[in-house]
Coordinates of C-alpha atoms and ligand atoms in Angstrom, one line a residue:
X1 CA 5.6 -37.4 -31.3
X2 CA 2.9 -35.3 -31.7
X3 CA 0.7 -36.4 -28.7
X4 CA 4.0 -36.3 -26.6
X5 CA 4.0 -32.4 -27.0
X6 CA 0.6 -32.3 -26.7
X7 CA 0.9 -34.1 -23.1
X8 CA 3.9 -32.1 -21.9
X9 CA 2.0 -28.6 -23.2
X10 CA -1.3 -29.9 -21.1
X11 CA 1.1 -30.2 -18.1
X12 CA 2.8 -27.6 -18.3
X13 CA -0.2 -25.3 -18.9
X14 CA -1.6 -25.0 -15.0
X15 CA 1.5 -23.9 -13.7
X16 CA 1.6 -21.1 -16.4
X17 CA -1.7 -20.3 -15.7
X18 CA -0.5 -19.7 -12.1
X19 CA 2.5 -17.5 -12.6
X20 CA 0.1 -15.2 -14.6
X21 CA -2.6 -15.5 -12.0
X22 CA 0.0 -14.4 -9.3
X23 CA 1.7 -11.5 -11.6
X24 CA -1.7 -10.1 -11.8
X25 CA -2.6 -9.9 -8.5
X26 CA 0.5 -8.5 -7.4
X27 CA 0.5 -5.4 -10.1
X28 CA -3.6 -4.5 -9.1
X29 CA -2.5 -3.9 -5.6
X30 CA -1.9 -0.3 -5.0
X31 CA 1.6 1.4 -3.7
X32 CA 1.8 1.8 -0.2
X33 CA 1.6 5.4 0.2
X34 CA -1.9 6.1 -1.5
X35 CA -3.6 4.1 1.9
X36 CA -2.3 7.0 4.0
X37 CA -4.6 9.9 4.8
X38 CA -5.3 12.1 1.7
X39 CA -8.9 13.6 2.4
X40 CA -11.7 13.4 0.3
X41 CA -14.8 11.5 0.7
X42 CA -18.3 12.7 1.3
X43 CA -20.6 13.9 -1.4
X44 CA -18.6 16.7 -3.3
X45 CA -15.8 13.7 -4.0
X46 CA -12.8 14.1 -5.9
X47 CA -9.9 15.3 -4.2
X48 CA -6.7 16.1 -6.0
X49 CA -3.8 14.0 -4.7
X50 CA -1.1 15.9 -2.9
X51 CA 2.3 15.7 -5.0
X52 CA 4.3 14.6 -1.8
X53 CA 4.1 11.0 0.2
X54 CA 1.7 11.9 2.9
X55 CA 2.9 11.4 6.8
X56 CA 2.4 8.2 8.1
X57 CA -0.5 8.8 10.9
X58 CA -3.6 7.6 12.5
X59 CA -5.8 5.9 9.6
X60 CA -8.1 8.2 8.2
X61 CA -11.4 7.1 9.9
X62 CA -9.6 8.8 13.3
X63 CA -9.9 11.9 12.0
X64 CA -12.6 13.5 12.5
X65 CA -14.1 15.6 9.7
X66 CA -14.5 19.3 10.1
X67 CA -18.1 20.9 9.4
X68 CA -17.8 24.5 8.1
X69 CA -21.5 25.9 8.1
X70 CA -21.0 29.2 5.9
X71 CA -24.6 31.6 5.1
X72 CA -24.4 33.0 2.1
X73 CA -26.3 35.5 0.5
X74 CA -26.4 37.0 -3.5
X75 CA -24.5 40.4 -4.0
X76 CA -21.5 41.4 -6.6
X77 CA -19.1 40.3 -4.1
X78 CA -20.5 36.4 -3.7
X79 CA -18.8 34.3 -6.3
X80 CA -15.6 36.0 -5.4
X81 CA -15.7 35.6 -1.7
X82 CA -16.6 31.9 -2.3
X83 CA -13.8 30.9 -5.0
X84 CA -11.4 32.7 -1.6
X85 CA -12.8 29.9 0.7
X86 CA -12.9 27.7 -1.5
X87 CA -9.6 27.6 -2.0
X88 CA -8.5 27.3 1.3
X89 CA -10.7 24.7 2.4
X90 CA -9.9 22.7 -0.6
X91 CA -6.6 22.4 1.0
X92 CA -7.8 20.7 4.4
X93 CA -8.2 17.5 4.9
X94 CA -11.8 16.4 5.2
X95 CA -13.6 19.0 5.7
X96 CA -17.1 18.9 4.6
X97 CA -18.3 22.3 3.7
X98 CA -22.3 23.2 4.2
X99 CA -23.1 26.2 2.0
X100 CA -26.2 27.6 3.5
X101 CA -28.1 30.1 0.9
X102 CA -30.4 32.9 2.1
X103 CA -32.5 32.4 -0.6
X104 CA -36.1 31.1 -1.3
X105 CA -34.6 28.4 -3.8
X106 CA -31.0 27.1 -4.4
X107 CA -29.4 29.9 -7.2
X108 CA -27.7 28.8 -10.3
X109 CA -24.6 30.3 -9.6
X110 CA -23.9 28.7 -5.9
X111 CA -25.0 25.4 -7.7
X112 CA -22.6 25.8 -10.2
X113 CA -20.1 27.1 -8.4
X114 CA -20.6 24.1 -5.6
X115 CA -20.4 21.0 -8.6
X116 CA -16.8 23.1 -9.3
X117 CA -15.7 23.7 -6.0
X118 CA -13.4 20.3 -5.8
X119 CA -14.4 19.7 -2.2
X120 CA -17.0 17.4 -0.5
X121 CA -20.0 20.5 -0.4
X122 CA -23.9 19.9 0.7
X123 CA -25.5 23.1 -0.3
X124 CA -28.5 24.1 1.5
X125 CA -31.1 27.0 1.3
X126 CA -33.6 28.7 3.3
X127 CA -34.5 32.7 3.1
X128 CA -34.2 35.1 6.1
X129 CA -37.6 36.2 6.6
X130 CA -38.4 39.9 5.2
X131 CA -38.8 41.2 8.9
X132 CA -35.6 40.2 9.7
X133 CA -33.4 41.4 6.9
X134 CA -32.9 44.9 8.8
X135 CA -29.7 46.7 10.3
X136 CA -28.9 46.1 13.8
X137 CA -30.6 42.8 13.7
X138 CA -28.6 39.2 13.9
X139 CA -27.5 37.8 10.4
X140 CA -27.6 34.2 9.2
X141 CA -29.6 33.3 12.4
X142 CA -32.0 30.7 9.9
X143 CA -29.1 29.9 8.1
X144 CA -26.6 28.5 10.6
X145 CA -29.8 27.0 12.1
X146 CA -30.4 25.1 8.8
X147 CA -27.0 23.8 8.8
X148 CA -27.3 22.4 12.3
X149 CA -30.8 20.3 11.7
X150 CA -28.7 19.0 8.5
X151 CA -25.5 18.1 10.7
X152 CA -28.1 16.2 13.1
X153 CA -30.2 14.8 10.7
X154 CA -27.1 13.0 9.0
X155 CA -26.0 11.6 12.3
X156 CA -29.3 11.0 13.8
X157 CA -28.8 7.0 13.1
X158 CA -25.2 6.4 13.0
X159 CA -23.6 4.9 16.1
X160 CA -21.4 7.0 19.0
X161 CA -18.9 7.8 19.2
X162 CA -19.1 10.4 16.3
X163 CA -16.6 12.4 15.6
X164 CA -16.4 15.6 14.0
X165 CA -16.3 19.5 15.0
X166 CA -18.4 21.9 13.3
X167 CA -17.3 25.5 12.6
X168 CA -19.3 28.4 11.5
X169 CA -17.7 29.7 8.9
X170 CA -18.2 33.0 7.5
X171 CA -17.9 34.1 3.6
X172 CA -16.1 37.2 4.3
X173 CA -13.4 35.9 6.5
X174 CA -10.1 34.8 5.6
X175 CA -8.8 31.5 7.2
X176 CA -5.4 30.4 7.9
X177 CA -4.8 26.8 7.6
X178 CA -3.4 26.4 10.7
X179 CA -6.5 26.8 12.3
X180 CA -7.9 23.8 10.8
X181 CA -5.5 21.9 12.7
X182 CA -5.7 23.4 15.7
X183 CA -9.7 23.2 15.9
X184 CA -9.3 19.5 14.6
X185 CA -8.3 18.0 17.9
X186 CA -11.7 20.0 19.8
X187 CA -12.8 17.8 22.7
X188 CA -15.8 19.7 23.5
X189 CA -15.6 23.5 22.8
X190 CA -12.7 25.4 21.3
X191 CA -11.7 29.1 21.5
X192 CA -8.7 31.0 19.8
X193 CA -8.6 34.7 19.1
X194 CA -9.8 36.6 16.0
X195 CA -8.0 39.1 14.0
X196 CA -10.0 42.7 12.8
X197 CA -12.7 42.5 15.3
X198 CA -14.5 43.7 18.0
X199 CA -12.7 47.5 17.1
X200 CA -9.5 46.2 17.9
X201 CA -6.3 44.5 16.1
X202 CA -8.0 41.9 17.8
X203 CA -10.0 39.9 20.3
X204 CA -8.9 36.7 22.3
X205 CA -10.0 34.7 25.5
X206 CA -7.5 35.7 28.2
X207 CA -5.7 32.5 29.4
X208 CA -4.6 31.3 32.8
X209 CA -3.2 28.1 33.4
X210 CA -4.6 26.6 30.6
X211 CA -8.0 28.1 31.2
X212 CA -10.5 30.9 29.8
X213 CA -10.6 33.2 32.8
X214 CA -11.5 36.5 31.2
X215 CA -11.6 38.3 27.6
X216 CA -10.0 40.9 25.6
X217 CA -12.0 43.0 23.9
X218 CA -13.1 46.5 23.1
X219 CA -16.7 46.4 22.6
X220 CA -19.2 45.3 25.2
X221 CA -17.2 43.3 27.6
X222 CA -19.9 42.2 29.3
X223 CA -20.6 39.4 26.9
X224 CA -20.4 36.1 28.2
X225 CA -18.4 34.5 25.6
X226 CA -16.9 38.2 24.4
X227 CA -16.2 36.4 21.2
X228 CA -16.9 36.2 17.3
X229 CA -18.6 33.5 15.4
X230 CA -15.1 32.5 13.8
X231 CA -13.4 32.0 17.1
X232 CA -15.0 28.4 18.0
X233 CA -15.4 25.1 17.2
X234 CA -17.7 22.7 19.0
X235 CA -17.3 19.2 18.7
X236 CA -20.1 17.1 16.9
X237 CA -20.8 14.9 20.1
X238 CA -21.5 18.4 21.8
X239 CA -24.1 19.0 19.0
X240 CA -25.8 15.9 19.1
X241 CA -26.1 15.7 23.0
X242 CA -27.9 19.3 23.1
X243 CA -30.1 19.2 20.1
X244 CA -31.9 21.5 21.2
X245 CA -29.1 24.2 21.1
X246 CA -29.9 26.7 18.0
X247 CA -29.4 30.0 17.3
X248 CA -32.4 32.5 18.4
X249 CA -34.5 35.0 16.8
X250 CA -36.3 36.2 19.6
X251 CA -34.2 38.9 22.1
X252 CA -31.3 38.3 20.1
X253 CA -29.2 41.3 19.8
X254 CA -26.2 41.4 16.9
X255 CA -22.9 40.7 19.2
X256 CA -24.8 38.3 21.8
X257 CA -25.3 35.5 19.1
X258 CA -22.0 33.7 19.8
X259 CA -23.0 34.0 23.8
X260 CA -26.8 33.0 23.6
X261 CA -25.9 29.7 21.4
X262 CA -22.6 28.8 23.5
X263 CA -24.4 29.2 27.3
X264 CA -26.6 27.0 26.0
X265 CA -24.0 23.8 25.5
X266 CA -20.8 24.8 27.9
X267 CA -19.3 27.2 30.3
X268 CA -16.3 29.6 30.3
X269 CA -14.4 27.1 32.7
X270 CA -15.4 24.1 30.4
X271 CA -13.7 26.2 26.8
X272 CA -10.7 24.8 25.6
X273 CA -8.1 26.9 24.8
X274 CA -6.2 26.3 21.0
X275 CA -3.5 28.5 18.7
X276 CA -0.8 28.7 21.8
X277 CA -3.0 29.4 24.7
X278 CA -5.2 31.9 22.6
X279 CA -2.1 34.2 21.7
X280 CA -2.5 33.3 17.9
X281 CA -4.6 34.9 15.4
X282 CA -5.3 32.5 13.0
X283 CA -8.8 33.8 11.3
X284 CA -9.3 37.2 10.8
X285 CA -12.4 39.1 10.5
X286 CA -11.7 40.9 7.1
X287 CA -14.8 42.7 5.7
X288 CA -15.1 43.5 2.2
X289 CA -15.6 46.6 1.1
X290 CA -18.9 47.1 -1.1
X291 CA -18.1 47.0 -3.9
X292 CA -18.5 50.4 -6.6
X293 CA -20.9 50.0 -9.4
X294 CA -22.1 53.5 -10.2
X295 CA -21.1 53.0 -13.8
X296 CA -22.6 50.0 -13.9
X297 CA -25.3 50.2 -16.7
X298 CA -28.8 50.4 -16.3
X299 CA -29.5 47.9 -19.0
X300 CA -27.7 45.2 -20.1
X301 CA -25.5 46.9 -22.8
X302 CA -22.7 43.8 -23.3
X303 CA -23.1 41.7 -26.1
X304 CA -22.4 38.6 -24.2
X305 CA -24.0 37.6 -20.3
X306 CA -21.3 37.5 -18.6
X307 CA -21.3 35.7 -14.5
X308 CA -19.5 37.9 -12.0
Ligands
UGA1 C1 -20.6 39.7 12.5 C2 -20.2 38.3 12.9 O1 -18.9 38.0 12.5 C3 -21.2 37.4 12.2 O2 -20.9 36.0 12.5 C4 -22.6 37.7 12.7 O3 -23.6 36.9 12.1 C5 -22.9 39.1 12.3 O4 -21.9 40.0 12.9 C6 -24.3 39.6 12.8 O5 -24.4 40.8 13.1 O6 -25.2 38.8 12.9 P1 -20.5 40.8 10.0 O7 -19.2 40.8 9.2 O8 -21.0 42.0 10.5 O9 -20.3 39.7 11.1 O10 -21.7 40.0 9.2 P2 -21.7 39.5 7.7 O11 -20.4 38.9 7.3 O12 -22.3 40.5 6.8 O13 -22.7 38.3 7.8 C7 -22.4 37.0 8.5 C8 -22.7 35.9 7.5 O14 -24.1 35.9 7.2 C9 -21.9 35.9 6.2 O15 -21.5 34.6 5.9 C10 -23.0 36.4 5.2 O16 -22.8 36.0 3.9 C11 -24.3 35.9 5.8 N1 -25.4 36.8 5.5 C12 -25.4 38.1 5.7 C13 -26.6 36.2 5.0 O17 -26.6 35.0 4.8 N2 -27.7 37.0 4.8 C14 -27.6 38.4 5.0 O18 -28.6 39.0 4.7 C15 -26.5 38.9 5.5
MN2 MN1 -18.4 39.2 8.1

């Protein structure tokens, strides 16, 4: 009797064995809707899961990551201005965000503020040099320059086609999140207008039949590309097929930066118009005020140190 049970227990026991195998399987697979596009990725990592069942779309390798270079420099204002872009970019889908410090070394409080930021971030540094740090001269020239050799160094090996559009982000701008996808789907270059600039409301590429043919602007409309750094996006296969294209120091007046890096890797016939045929302001040009410390103590007179 007892080596009867024994024999129908040893045959019964693959088939078991089975059933569990398959159960298993089946509950380690994930639901269907966390394979759609959610963002994330690159070296900052973790990205908080949106609350609603993403679109069906494209699979997430086809679309192409967005590069914001922003230069950044220590003043009251800095931690502040960051936490604002911050939380906007944290809310667009993979974008890779290169801080770029003017600075001799990387400073404590972008580095902690960067392993916060709950975006994929690569944080750079290089200082302006002393000569250069005057009014009326170009800002961020070494800094958007540093962010470029970084964007071509990382690429440098990888196969074509690349995609990706980099966008030279600002610290003191204020970014809709429209424009992200509107800039997303740049072939080469992309223009749109810019709010609070230029001494207007506004500036924008003047449109005709779906091409640049003109701008409008109030300050010296003789610029090629009569445009601001936050009104374009180039595309990364535009960067890596001109790599010689940087930003200059030498006879490079403040206002002709945009101009003097553009002519160097399209034309104004070439430009691709985005945000409804450039009639859109999507970014704006905010500037913030400096900020009021005259009662701001000589010597440290808290009892605790306190980061601002
Ligand atoms: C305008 C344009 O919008 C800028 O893109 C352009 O670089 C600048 O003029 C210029 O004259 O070169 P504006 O608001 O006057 O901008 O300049 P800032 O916002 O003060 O500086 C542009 C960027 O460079 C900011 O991200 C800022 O943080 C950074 N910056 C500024 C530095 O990294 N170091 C500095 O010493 C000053
Ligand atoms: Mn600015």
């Amino acid at each position: 009797m007892k080596s009867l049970l024994f024999g129908r227990f040893l045959l019964l026991l693959p088939w078991v064995l089975i059933v569990i195998i398959v159960l298993d399987i089946d509950s380690s697979r994930p639901p269907l809707p966390a394979l759609a596009p959610r963002g994330g990725g690159g070296s900052g990592g973790a990205r908080p899961a949106a609350g609603r069942a993403p679109p069906r779309q494209a699979p997430e390798a086809a679309v192409p990551t967005i590069y914001a270079i922003t230069p950044t420099y220590s003043r009251p204002v800095q931690k502040a201005e960051l936490t604002r872009l911050a939380n906007t970019f944290r809310q667009v889908a993979r974008l890779h965000w290169i801080l770029v410090e003017d600075a001799a070394a990387r400073s404590e409080l972008v580095s902690r503020f960067v392993a916060g930021a709950g975006l994929p971030c690569t944080h750079l540094h290089v200082p302006t040099p002393r000569r250069y740090k005057r009014p009326g001269l170009p800002r961020a020239t070494e800094q958007r320059n540093a962010g470029l050799a970084w964007l071509r160094q990382r690429h440098q090996h990888l196969p074509p086609p690349q995609s990706g559009v980099l966008f030279f982000a600002d610290d003191d701008n204020t970014y809709s999140l429209e424009l992200f996808q509107e800039m997303r789907t740049t072939r080469k270059v992309s223009v749109w207008p810019v709010g609070l600039v230029g001494g207007r409301r506004y500036e924008r590429p003047v449109v005709e039949n779906g091409k640049v043919v003109g701008w409008y602007t109030g300050w010296r409309a003789d610029r090629p590309f009569a445009i601001d750094m936050a009104g374009f996006a180039v595309s990364l296969q535009v960067i890596l097929s001109h790599p010689k294209a940087v930003f200059k120091r030498r006879g490079s007046q403040p206002g002709m930066q945009e101009s003097d890096f553009l002519k160097q890797i399209t034309t104004v016939e070439e430009l691709e118009p985005k945000a409804n045929n450039c009639t859109k302001v999507l970014v704006w040009h905010t500037r913030t005020e400096k900020v009021n410390l005259a009662n701001e103590p000589k010597y440290h007179l808290d009892t605790v140190s306190i980061e601002v």
